[in-house]
XYZ file of C-alpha atoms in Angstrom:
712
model
C -1.294 -23.980 -53.495
C -2.634 -21.467 -54.829
C -0.131 -21.870 -57.783
C -2.831 -25.238 -58.404
C -6.011 -23.681 -57.751
C -5.817 -20.843 -60.923
C -4.046 -22.623 -63.243
C -6.348 -20.714 -65.449
C -4.196 -17.192 -65.258
C -1.392 -19.418 -67.084
C -3.271 -22.014 -69.643
C -3.446 -20.988 -72.617
C -6.808 -20.818 -73.991
C -7.926 -21.675 -77.592
C -10.825 -20.952 -78.938
C -12.796 -20.695 -83.326
C -11.509 -18.334 -84.952
C -13.995 -15.475 -85.418
C -14.843 -14.827 -89.568
C -15.202 -11.815 -90.368
C -14.057 -8.022 -86.985
C -16.148 -7.958 -84.725
C -17.133 -4.062 -83.203
C -16.625 -5.840 -80.230
C -14.421 -6.685 -77.789
C -12.624 -10.090 -79.461
C -11.464 -12.447 -77.010
C -10.032 -15.200 -79.953
C -8.162 -12.093 -81.393
C -4.499 -14.402 -80.755
C -2.586 -11.433 -80.331
C -4.621 -10.395 -77.443
C -3.837 -13.229 -76.036
C -0.774 -13.601 -76.907
C -0.245 -9.971 -74.958
C -1.378 -11.773 -71.627
C 0.322 -14.513 -71.718
C 3.172 -12.649 -72.053
C 1.793 -10.395 -69.506
C 0.804 -13.721 -66.657
C 5.026 -15.074 -67.356
C 6.228 -11.244 -65.917
C 3.633 -10.792 -63.472
C 4.157 -14.867 -62.232
C 8.515 -14.236 -63.025
C 7.944 -11.344 -60.242
C 6.901 -12.845 -57.918
C 9.063 -15.233 -57.883
C 12.948 -13.908 -58.258
C 11.961 -10.960 -57.006
C 15.280 -9.794 -54.442
C 11.930 -7.096 -52.492
C 8.568 -8.668 -51.785
C 8.188 -7.722 -48.182
C 8.471 -3.752 -49.881
C 6.282 -4.399 -52.496
C 3.277 -5.591 -50.765
C 2.483 -2.432 -49.474
C 3.501 -0.194 -52.144
C 1.597 -0.198 -55.773
C 3.588 -1.779 -58.504
C 5.139 0.057 -60.982
C 4.701 -2.494 -64.056
C 1.303 -3.705 -65.086
C 0.418 -6.776 -63.452
C -2.595 -8.683 -63.544
C -5.505 -8.045 -61.119
C -8.756 -10.735 -60.285
C -11.375 -11.347 -63.019
C -13.519 -13.653 -61.792
C -15.780 -14.431 -59.444
C -14.255 -17.964 -58.880
C -11.035 -16.150 -58.320
C -12.653 -14.273 -55.114
C -14.175 -17.743 -53.969
C -10.386 -19.289 -53.833
C -9.006 -16.225 -52.396
C -11.343 -16.546 -49.745
C -10.423 -20.271 -49.105
C -6.863 -19.738 -48.843
C -7.600 -16.594 -46.574
C -10.160 -18.665 -44.940
C -7.900 -22.333 -44.496
C -4.125 -19.699 -43.115
C -7.340 -18.689 -40.410
C -7.741 -21.844 -39.446
C -4.702 -23.323 -39.564
C -3.313 -20.470 -37.611
C -6.273 -20.727 -34.379
C -4.583 -24.964 -34.667
C -1.467 -23.831 -34.210
C -2.605 -21.838 -31.465
C -5.013 -23.875 -30.177
C -2.234 -26.824 -30.026
C 0.254 -23.829 -29.069
C -1.540 -22.755 -25.825
C -2.352 -26.863 -24.672
C 0.967 -27.727 -24.492
C 2.549 -25.089 -22.280
C -0.619 -25.257 -20.176
C -0.075 -29.237 -19.858
C 3.822 -28.661 -19.079
C 1.974 -25.815 -16.300
C -0.277 -27.835 -14.343
C 2.301 -30.933 -14.374
C 4.373 -27.952 -12.132
C 1.910 -25.486 -10.561
C -0.437 -27.298 -7.188
C -3.800 -28.602 -7.277
C -5.150 -25.903 -5.592
C -3.020 -23.090 -7.964
C -4.958 -25.081 -10.690
C -8.540 -23.991 -9.265
C -7.339 -20.425 -8.531
C -5.974 -20.994 -12.619
C -9.871 -21.651 -13.779
C -10.980 -18.126 -12.716
C -11.645 -16.101 -15.497
C -8.669 -14.649 -16.549
C -8.762 -10.951 -17.385
C -7.603 -9.258 -20.885
C -4.278 -9.150 -22.009
C -2.932 -5.477 -21.486
C -0.585 -3.519 -23.556
C 2.000 -2.612 -21.690
C 4.407 1.133 -23.347
C 6.964 0.932 -20.775
C 8.913 -3.154 -19.610
C 9.058 -1.963 -16.093
C 4.579 -1.318 -16.182
C 5.198 -5.239 -17.088
C 7.287 -6.275 -13.369
C 4.940 -4.270 -11.185
C 2.122 -5.592 -12.578
C 3.835 -8.853 -13.166
C 4.678 -8.072 -8.786
C 1.234 -7.464 -8.050
C 0.569 -10.667 -9.599
C 2.356 -12.571 -8.256
C 1.610 -11.855 -4.369
C -2.852 -12.006 -5.174
C -1.392 -15.953 -6.364
C 1.311 -15.942 -2.912
C -2.051 -14.505 -0.461
C -4.893 -17.145 -2.669
C -2.350 -20.101 -2.499
C -1.637 -19.022 1.133
C -5.914 -18.358 1.464
C -6.304 -21.931 -0.652
C -4.151 -23.970 1.342
C -6.098 -22.259 5.041
C -9.354 -23.823 3.165
C -7.766 -26.945 2.216
C -6.354 -28.053 5.723
C -8.396 -30.910 8.624
C -10.514 -29.007 11.144
C -10.520 -31.329 14.433
C -13.483 -33.160 14.840
C -16.167 -32.314 17.502
C -16.778 -35.885 18.011
C -12.193 -35.948 19.096
C -13.379 -33.444 21.482
C -16.359 -35.479 22.606
C -14.061 -38.369 23.002
C -11.604 -36.581 24.829
C -14.009 -35.264 27.202
C -15.393 -38.525 27.831
C -12.483 -40.333 27.883
C -11.254 -37.491 30.731
C -14.616 -38.512 32.744
C -14.596 -42.219 32.138
C -12.090 -43.883 35.206
C -8.408 -43.781 35.345
C -8.061 -47.225 36.408
C -9.492 -48.167 33.018
C -6.959 -47.679 30.765
C -6.295 -49.480 26.961
C -2.744 -51.238 26.302
C -0.838 -48.178 24.752
C 1.267 -50.353 22.797
C -1.745 -51.597 20.247
C -2.056 -47.426 19.949
C 0.865 -47.519 18.646
C 0.666 -50.740 17.370
C -2.848 -49.632 14.656
C -1.176 -45.838 14.205
C 2.046 -47.555 13.660
C 0.160 -49.883 10.937
C -1.816 -46.479 10.017
C 1.030 -45.196 9.011
C 2.634 -46.929 7.512
C -0.591 -47.771 4.539
C -0.716 -43.217 4.280
C 2.956 -44.503 2.933
C 1.607 -46.629 0.610
C -0.872 -45.491 -0.807
C 0.803 -41.499 -0.671
C 3.476 -43.906 -2.354
C 1.376 -45.459 -5.611
C -0.478 -41.360 -5.679
C 3.396 -40.315 -6.896
C 3.977 -43.659 -8.818
C 0.403 -43.158 -10.886
C 0.616 -39.363 -11.050
C 4.125 -40.445 -12.401
C 3.493 -42.533 -14.854
C 0.703 -40.593 -16.259
C 2.771 -37.523 -16.591
C 5.241 -39.808 -18.165
C 2.350 -41.589 -20.379
C 1.823 -37.632 -20.979
C 5.116 -36.441 -22.174
C 5.441 -39.387 -24.584
C 2.249 -38.082 -26.016
C 3.048 -35.138 -26.104
C 5.781 -36.202 -27.948
C 5.196 -38.948 -30.275
C 2.312 -35.628 -31.299
C 5.130 -32.985 -31.622
C 7.469 -35.334 -33.816
C 4.362 -36.240 -36.462
C 3.060 -32.192 -36.264
C 7.540 -31.727 -37.226
C 6.865 -34.617 -40.287
C 3.375 -33.354 -41.469
C 5.001 -29.907 -41.126
C 8.611 -31.416 -43.326
C 6.484 -32.602 -45.187
C 3.940 -29.775 -46.124
C 6.845 -27.801 -47.145
C 8.419 -30.628 -48.807
C 5.288 -29.734 -51.465
C 5.586 -27.332 -51.268
C 8.629 -26.685 -52.081
C 7.846 -28.971 -55.389
C 4.613 -27.168 -56.114
C 7.294 -24.371 -56.744
C 9.734 -26.277 -59.009
C 7.329 -26.896 -60.903
C 5.611 -23.404 -61.155
C 9.315 -22.446 -62.474
C 9.061 -25.113 -64.257
C 6.097 -23.847 -66.392
C 6.936 -21.071 -66.724
C 10.296 -21.967 -68.118
C 7.931 -23.939 -70.888
C 5.990 -20.846 -71.836
C 8.341 -17.820 -72.196
C 10.069 -20.702 -74.811
C 6.767 -20.499 -76.110
C 6.167 -17.343 -75.965
C 9.350 -16.896 -77.924
C 9.197 -19.634 -80.752
C 5.656 -18.301 -80.866
C 6.749 -14.613 -81.809
C 9.036 -15.885 -83.756
C 7.282 -17.879 -86.393
C 4.626 -15.063 -86.521
C 7.570 -12.186 -87.149
C 8.838 -14.680 -89.858
C 4.648 -15.148 -91.314
C 4.894 -11.626 -91.524
C 8.111 -10.291 -93.192
C 7.144 -13.280 -95.733
C 3.641 -11.661 -96.085
C 5.098 -8.072 -96.874
C 6.986 -9.678 -98.853
C 4.759 -11.515 -100.593
C 2.680 -8.039 -100.796
C 5.494 -5.856 -102.061
C 5.951 -8.384 -104.591
C 2.019 -9.063 -105.774
C 0.577 -4.943 -105.623
C 0.781 -3.118 -109.326
C 0.660 0.558 -109.746
C -3.175 0.227 -110.297
C -3.892 -1.662 -107.204
C -1.541 0.289 -105.052
C -4.970 3.980 -105.487
C -6.662 1.364 -104.661
C -5.458 -0.901 -101.271
C -4.705 2.502 -100.081
C -7.844 3.701 -100.493
C -8.119 0.525 -98.436
C -5.750 1.382 -96.568
C -7.332 5.089 -95.784
C -11.587 3.144 -94.601
C -9.203 0.510 -92.643
C -6.929 2.840 -90.602
C -10.942 4.650 -89.909
C -12.033 1.773 -88.962
C -8.790 1.359 -87.074
C -8.717 4.295 -85.385
C -12.177 3.330 -84.167
C -11.461 0.172 -82.933
C -8.894 1.638 -80.900
C -10.544 3.945 -79.039
C -13.551 1.783 -77.685
C -10.861 -0.266 -77.045
C -8.949 2.620 -74.866
C -12.816 3.092 -73.471
C -13.196 -0.421 -72.253
C -9.817 -0.485 -70.877
C -10.149 2.158 -69.162
C -13.588 1.012 -67.407
C -10.607 -2.495 -67.415
C -9.019 -0.631 -65.184
C -10.808 1.473 -62.687
C -12.871 -1.968 -62.133
C -9.521 -4.235 -61.094
C -8.742 -0.349 -59.359
C -11.950 -1.082 -57.204
C -10.726 -4.855 -56.959
C -7.082 -4.571 -55.922
C -8.350 -1.407 -53.458
C -10.873 -4.016 -51.334
C -8.340 -6.984 -51.937
C -5.755 -4.055 -50.305
C -8.367 -3.645 -47.444
C -9.113 -7.188 -46.406
C -5.991 -8.751 -46.810
C -4.510 -5.051 -44.801
C -6.776 -6.250 -42.102
C -6.053 -9.627 -42.439
C -2.488 -8.560 -41.910
C -2.877 -6.300 -39.197
C -4.853 -8.924 -37.305
C -2.786 -11.489 -38.342
C 0.500 -9.312 -37.273
C -1.336 -8.461 -33.933
C -1.700 -12.605 -32.903
C 1.302 -13.000 -33.420
C 3.253 -9.596 -31.322
C -0.016 -11.908 -28.546
C 1.737 -14.832 -28.971
C 5.162 -13.448 -28.847
C 3.983 -11.536 -25.468
C 2.364 -14.503 -23.784
C 5.969 -16.659 -24.941
C 7.389 -14.133 -23.183
C 6.530 -13.903 -19.972
C 5.686 -17.897 -19.588
C 9.175 -18.438 -21.199
C 10.262 -15.388 -18.366
C 7.578 -17.155 -15.840
C 9.156 -20.948 -16.452
C 12.569 -18.564 -15.460
C 11.540 -17.023 -12.984
C 10.598 -19.879 -11.074
C 13.583 -21.516 -12.096
C 15.959 -19.457 -10.692
C 13.719 -18.940 -7.691
C 13.810 -22.522 -6.726
C 18.056 -22.545 -8.184
C 18.472 -19.465 -5.467
C 16.711 -21.714 -2.616
C 18.857 -24.944 -3.522
C 21.206 -22.478 -2.999
C 20.797 -20.646 -0.207
C 19.417 -23.945 1.539
C 23.626 -25.886 0.362
C 25.308 -22.407 1.957
C 23.384 -22.289 5.005
C 23.511 -26.050 5.443
C 27.981 -25.995 3.914
C 28.217 -22.996 6.771
C 26.569 -24.607 9.738
C 28.745 -27.633 9.226
C 32.094 -25.920 8.926
C 30.862 -24.000 11.951
C 30.522 -27.146 13.729
C 33.909 -28.327 12.655
C 34.862 -24.932 13.300
C 33.600 -25.432 16.631
C 34.088 -29.229 17.670
C 38.064 -28.360 16.976
C 37.947 -25.113 18.711
C 37.151 -26.969 22.034
C 39.351 -29.862 21.473
C 41.880 -27.754 21.171
C 40.721 -25.843 24.702
C 40.532 -28.728 26.288
C 43.954 -30.235 25.010
C 45.531 -26.963 26.167
C 43.788 -26.108 28.708
C 44.572 -30.372 30.323
C 48.779 -29.438 28.481
C 48.199 -26.539 30.724
C 47.667 -28.031 33.767
C 50.365 -30.445 32.709
C 52.827 -28.132 32.502
C 51.624 -26.869 35.828
C 51.601 -29.849 38.374
C 54.984 -31.269 36.631
C 56.735 -27.079 37.577
C 55.210 -27.753 41.343
C 56.495 -30.814 41.164
C 60.137 -30.666 40.288
C 59.749 -27.585 42.198
C 58.610 -29.233 44.734
C 61.232 -32.358 44.757
C 64.236 -29.811 43.588
C 62.800 -28.197 47.228
C 63.142 -31.801 49.219
C 66.006 -32.729 47.509
C 67.443 -30.335 48.772
C 66.044 -29.880 51.689
C 66.514 -33.781 52.846
C 70.571 -32.933 51.645
C 70.697 -29.898 54.102
C 68.748 -32.097 57.294
C 72.241 -34.572 55.625
C 74.771 -32.466 55.793
C 73.676 -30.660 59.302
C 73.716 -33.951 60.854
C 77.112 -35.169 59.522
C 78.625 -31.768 61.043
C 76.956 -32.301 64.318
C 78.868 -35.207 64.064
C 81.975 -34.566 63.150
C 81.267 -31.849 65.671
C 80.818 -34.764 68.279
C 83.466 -37.303 66.831
C 86.472 -33.927 67.278
C 85.042 -33.303 70.291
C 86.049 -37.501 71.789
C 88.807 -37.693 69.950
C 90.055 -34.197 71.623
C 88.534 -35.354 75.028
C 90.330 -38.353 74.926
C 93.434 -37.416 73.701
C 93.621 -34.430 76.760
C 92.344 -37.077 78.914
C 95.320 -40.144 78.506
C 97.751 -37.280 79.348
C 99.963 -39.309 76.680
C 103.413 -38.186 74.991
C 103.175 -37.924 71.075
C 104.753 -41.540 71.414
C 101.769 -43.133 72.964
C 99.181 -41.836 70.105
C 101.070 -42.928 67.226
C 101.944 -46.359 69.262
C 98.059 -46.624 69.377
C 96.199 -44.903 67.196
C 96.358 -46.441 63.023
C 97.424 -43.114 61.495
C 98.013 -39.957 61.923
C 95.467 -37.763 63.419
C 95.963 -34.870 61.655
C 94.955 -38.032 58.349
C 91.893 -40.047 60.354
C 90.409 -36.460 60.329
C 90.550 -35.381 56.867
C 90.163 -38.878 55.721
C 86.900 -38.813 57.755
C 85.406 -35.615 56.518
C 86.109 -36.393 52.967
C 84.577 -39.695 53.417
C 81.589 -38.243 55.547
C 81.457 -34.593 53.145
C 82.545 -34.818 50.018
C 81.976 -38.668 49.106
C 78.706 -39.818 50.998
C 76.292 -40.555 48.693
C 73.546 -39.182 48.083
C 70.182 -40.985 49.143
C 68.679 -40.730 45.292
C 72.238 -42.005 43.694
C 71.965 -45.187 46.609
C 68.279 -45.636 44.942
C 69.328 -45.028 41.011
C 71.970 -47.521 41.345
C 70.655 -51.056 40.844
C 72.213 -54.185 43.410
C 71.657 -56.468 41.325
C 73.914 -55.209 38.100
C 77.183 -53.937 38.976
C 78.395 -50.510 37.766
C 80.574 -50.565 34.770
C 84.508 -48.764 34.962
C 84.709 -46.609 32.602
C 87.096 -45.846 29.712
C 87.946 -42.626 29.985
C 88.448 -39.800 32.547
C 84.590 -36.882 31.467
C 83.355 -40.133 31.427
C 84.310 -39.840 35.512
C 80.721 -38.903 37.598
C 79.810 -38.581 41.462
C 78.349 -42.347 41.385
C 81.265 -43.601 39.771
C 83.021 -41.910 43.352
C 80.757 -43.365 45.295
C 81.120 -45.739 48.207
C 79.836 -49.050 48.445
C 78.207 -50.343 51.257
C 81.239 -52.974 52.592
C 82.965 -49.358 52.564
C 80.858 -47.848 54.600
C 80.680 -50.255 57.480
C 83.781 -50.089 57.102
C 84.083 -46.969 57.898
C 82.569 -47.260 60.699
C 83.904 -49.581 61.798
C 87.344 -47.929 61.816
C 85.020 -44.498 63.209
C 83.757 -47.140 66.194
C 86.830 -48.338 66.649
C 89.239 -44.513 68.093
C 85.921 -43.960 69.676
C 86.109 -46.726 71.843
C 89.609 -46.042 71.953
C 89.121 -42.390 72.867
C 87.004 -42.302 74.641
C 85.216 -38.503 75.452
C 86.504 -36.411 78.048
C 85.599 -32.570 79.551
C 87.767 -30.647 77.333
C 86.929 -28.282 75.265
C 86.087 -28.647 71.209
C 88.587 -27.235 68.688
C 88.715 -25.532 65.552
C 89.043 -28.380 62.586
C 92.874 -27.572 61.650
C 91.618 -28.270 57.209
C 88.528 -25.830 57.217
C 85.385 -25.811 56.222
C 83.808 -28.604 54.533
C 82.362 -26.500 51.648
C 86.655 -25.116 50.493
C 87.093 -29.216 50.281
C 84.079 -30.283 48.552
C 85.321 -26.738 46.193
C 89.156 -27.970 45.558
C 87.916 -31.334 45.117
C 85.965 -30.133 42.404
C 88.270 -28.108 40.663
C 90.852 -30.509 40.409
C 89.185 -33.344 39.232
C 88.174 -30.360 36.714
C 91.517 -30.185 35.596
C 92.602 -33.569 35.817
C 89.445 -34.322 33.337
C 90.546 -31.300 31.507
C 94.692 -33.161 30.896
C 93.664 -36.066 30.211
C 91.181 -35.417 27.229
C 94.042 -32.874 25.987
C 96.280 -35.703 26.120
C 94.083 -37.911 24.308
C 93.613 -35.589 21.060
C 97.403 -35.095 21.291
C 96.990 -38.750 21.073
C 94.811 -38.983 17.952
C 96.529 -36.295 15.705
C 99.546 -37.722 16.327
C 98.296 -41.739 15.611
C 96.458 -40.241 12.422
C 99.460 -38.340 10.643
C 101.763 -41.794 12.388
C 98.380 -43.580 9.999
C 98.729 -40.878 6.529
C 102.473 -40.900 7.485
C 102.566 -45.027 6.526
C 99.370 -45.391 3.767
C 100.850 -42.868 2.153
C 104.582 -45.063 2.186
C 102.610 -47.858 1.229
C 101.517 -45.804 -2.019
C 104.808 -44.975 -2.561
C 106.233 -48.549 -2.150
C 103.426 -49.955 -3.963
C 103.559 -47.300 -7.209
C 107.743 -47.930 -6.905
C 107.246 -51.113 -7.111
C 105.292 -51.561 -10.526
C 107.273 -49.039 -12.681
C 109.807 -51.634 -11.415
C 107.884 -53.884 -12.982
C 106.423 -52.556 -15.829
C 111.033 -50.913 -16.396
C 112.944 -54.171 -15.895
C 110.543 -57.629 -15.394
C 111.866 -59.341 -12.707
C 113.366 -62.731 -13.047
C 111.406 -65.252 -9.839
C 106.687 -64.671 -10.470
C 106.853 -64.883 -6.671
C 108.929 -61.375 -5.730
C 105.622 -59.373 -5.721
C 104.004 -62.011 -3.105
C 107.535 -61.572 -1.263
C 106.983 -58.238 -0.717
C 103.726 -58.402 -0.374
C 104.650 -60.727 1.761
C 106.651 -58.340 3.478
C 104.135 -55.341 3.681
C 101.951 -57.461 5.399
C 104.780 -59.127 8.089
C 105.883 -55.363 8.669
C 102.581 -54.119 10.103
C 102.583 -55.030 13.627
C 99.726 -55.837 15.981
C 100.469 -52.649 17.879
C 99.545 -51.035 14.322
C 96.236 -53.437 13.394
C 95.352 -51.744 16.642
C 95.035 -48.204 15.638
C 94.451 -48.623 12.801
C 90.918 -50.459 14.211
C 90.890 -47.735 17.182
C 91.399 -44.668 15.025
C 89.646 -46.321 11.614
C 86.777 -42.918 12.684
C 89.117 -40.444 11.984
C 89.963 -41.601 9.014
C 87.301 -39.329 7.250
C 88.930 -35.878 8.772
C 91.886 -37.164 7.359
C 92.498 -36.788 3.591
C 91.128 -39.035 1.287
C 93.680 -41.449 -0.904
C 93.129 -41.045 -4.322
C 94.131 -37.412 -3.774
C 97.294 -38.592 -1.253
C 97.767 -41.175 -4.012
C 97.565 -38.934 -7.108
C 100.017 -36.233 -4.731
C 102.667 -39.524 -4.146
C 102.782 -40.461 -8.157
C 106.323 -39.974 -9.791
C 106.035 -37.171 -12.944
C 106.666 -40.532 -15.190
C 104.399 -42.064 -13.870
C 101.290 -41.592 -16.532
C 103.772 -41.536 -19.734
C 104.305 -45.728 -19.139
C 101.718 -46.421 -16.722
C 100.221 -49.970 -16.334
C 98.254 -51.396 -19.179
C 94.778 -50.877 -16.722
C 95.672 -47.393 -16.596
C 95.912 -47.710 -20.649
C 93.439 -49.286 -21.512
C 91.441 -46.504 -18.738
C 93.091 -43.533 -20.652
C 91.728 -45.562 -24.034
C 88.355 -45.962 -22.597
C 87.949 -42.099 -21.349
C 88.828 -40.924 -25.101
C 86.552 -43.399 -26.425
C 83.976 -41.541 -24.302
C 85.190 -38.535 -25.619
C 84.793 -38.715 -29.155
C 81.448 -40.673 -28.322
C 80.695 -37.351 -26.415
C 81.719 -35.555 -29.012
C 79.677 -36.843 -31.727
C 76.733 -36.964 -30.251
C 76.714 -33.368 -29.684
C 77.547 -33.054 -33.209
C 74.570 -34.869 -33.858
C 72.371 -33.266 -31.409
C 73.508 -30.719 -33.645
C 73.081 -31.508 -37.200
C 70.039 -32.555 -35.921
C 68.571 -28.817 -34.434
C 70.239 -27.961 -37.401
C 68.199 -29.686 -39.989
C 64.533 -29.513 -37.045
C 65.915 -25.148 -37.700
C 65.635 -26.061 -42.150
C 61.869 -27.512 -41.967
C 61.005 -24.996 -39.537
C 62.225 -21.938 -41.831
C 60.802 -24.202 -45.013
C 57.350 -24.965 -43.047
C 57.412 -21.952 -42.511
C 58.115 -20.773 -45.783
C 55.189 -22.608 -47.271
C 53.398 -21.049 -45.253
C 53.778 -17.411 -45.836
C 53.884 -18.930 -49.035
C 50.153 -20.650 -48.952
C 48.866 -17.416 -46.928
C 50.121 -14.879 -50.434
C 48.550 -17.079 -52.371
C 45.069 -16.952 -50.108
C 45.922 -13.308 -49.825
C 46.158 -13.264 -54.091
C 43.225 -15.515 -55.120
C 40.603 -13.271 -52.538
C 41.840 -10.176 -54.462
C 41.794 -10.842 -57.817
C 37.512 -12.396 -56.601
C 37.994 -9.289 -55.323
C 38.312 -7.612 -58.481
C 36.500 -9.745 -60.867
C 32.923 -9.472 -58.490
C 33.852 -5.484 -58.979
C 33.978 -5.809 -62.274
C 31.008 -7.825 -62.990
C 29.009 -5.470 -60.021
C 30.206 -2.670 -62.692
C 29.773 -4.249 -66.410
C 26.088 -4.845 -64.534
C 25.198 -1.624 -63.044
C 26.631 -0.894 -66.858
C 23.870 -2.191 -68.538
C 21.354 -1.212 -66.189
C 22.802 2.003 -67.049
């Protein structure tokens, strides 16, 4: 932009050549303008291509710099300064408007009214802690102001409502309004308020969306404008650089032309001068030298005055520029602080919202977890109490059942003892009352007395079923006969109702035959009932053990016989196969006859044994091992064709396995070789890259050394 406004600095000004030498400063001299153009081009190149622009602002340039010479240039500088100020103020106002608009959207109306108050001037803080204390005080003050504003905006109960309440209290209680109407009115009012609130929220949301859309469109337009300006400035800089290059080329060409003209003029003068003319030329040269010296002195004085004027102008410009730069820097610092403060406030607001949300979600999760734990704990506690109560009740019930059963059996046993005692006493009384010899007793009694007493005791004490057993027996289903001795229980030894009735009839007959007398009671000859029961149980246990032992021995014998039969059959089959292979039989039906003989040789008893003891075959060795152990040594040499085919297939499988292993090994070797080659290529590439990097670094060092040597 400055280049477009200050084009006169790089413009070649031509004018009419003046005749004769002038005493004043000649502006139409070509040499003077050539020097001016060279200085301007050097200044432009130094301003465009210099790497130390920032550091050279506050320092005085060592090379000759072109200064502001005219009022137009000062006016252009002032215009640029005002334009920069306008751009800066416009950008600041737009930025602040955007931020304030975004803040107004997030804040409440009460906060907006509180913000409308005049804000204090921005305070500079030397420490960051002071800023934080100030912010904390500000937040506290804002919270108090918001609370007071909310209290002020809160609706107070209208006095008319209180009057209505008083009047309602004073009215007659009998005349009451229908509460349904009031409830309907309230519901309708709530619905209307809700609809209004939703409509307001929808309008606010639409306005906010429209505002955001407008802001985004404005930002896009501003960005496009900035891009266009930056492209335009870049284009202007490129044009300036091209113009500078053109000027340099033209200046070099002019220099060459002037040098050639000067050389030709010097040669012509040397060739055309004569000895007489040389004296005149010397005098003329002396006069010209004096005039030139005077001109040089005048020019030196003029240059000194111009230098003073330029220095004064530069000082003035530097002072104004330093003030402007200081103001711009202060504005930037303030803007940075304001931006940092707004960002910090926004982050603090977001962090507080996130913290509240996280805390509420955490509390909700903990409450839910605690509720679940409490429900589970209560459920487990109730379940444990219920199970404990059930266990206690079950235990008490079982103990009560056992106790009642024991008491019942005890009472029954006592009753049976009393009954047997009465029977024995009646029998002895009857025997003593008759007073007949032993033959008459044997004749009247169907069996001996001792056997009868023993049978009565056994049937009444040992074989009498308990009430629990009788209750468990189902009369509709007859009991199954046990197959083994270990399956016999007391239920099988219990008497049937027919046997009990028969025994009662026999005891009644004996009581009628032998009426009770007045003789004394005698002790039973076979001891107490408990001794007979124990003896019977011991005998039963011994019998069961003996039967189990016999069954085990029989099972082992049958297993051994079965194993021997299987081995014999396999040996016979093997011998038949070998005989068939060695000597083919004349008749083809021989194998069928042998098979029929073998099948007929099996007796029904053998079949029954095999069907009964098939479960015991798992404990015997497998048939393959037995057959392999029983085979003759020459069976594998000249075996069956099926066996040979199996061996051939096994050999083929082994060869195929070897081939597969060989292929796997070759593939693994190829993969390893490929990995090695890849690693070598990668190492070679890395080495080449390192070598190229080293070569490039050497070349850069060499170029740097050459540049340093040129500068020196």
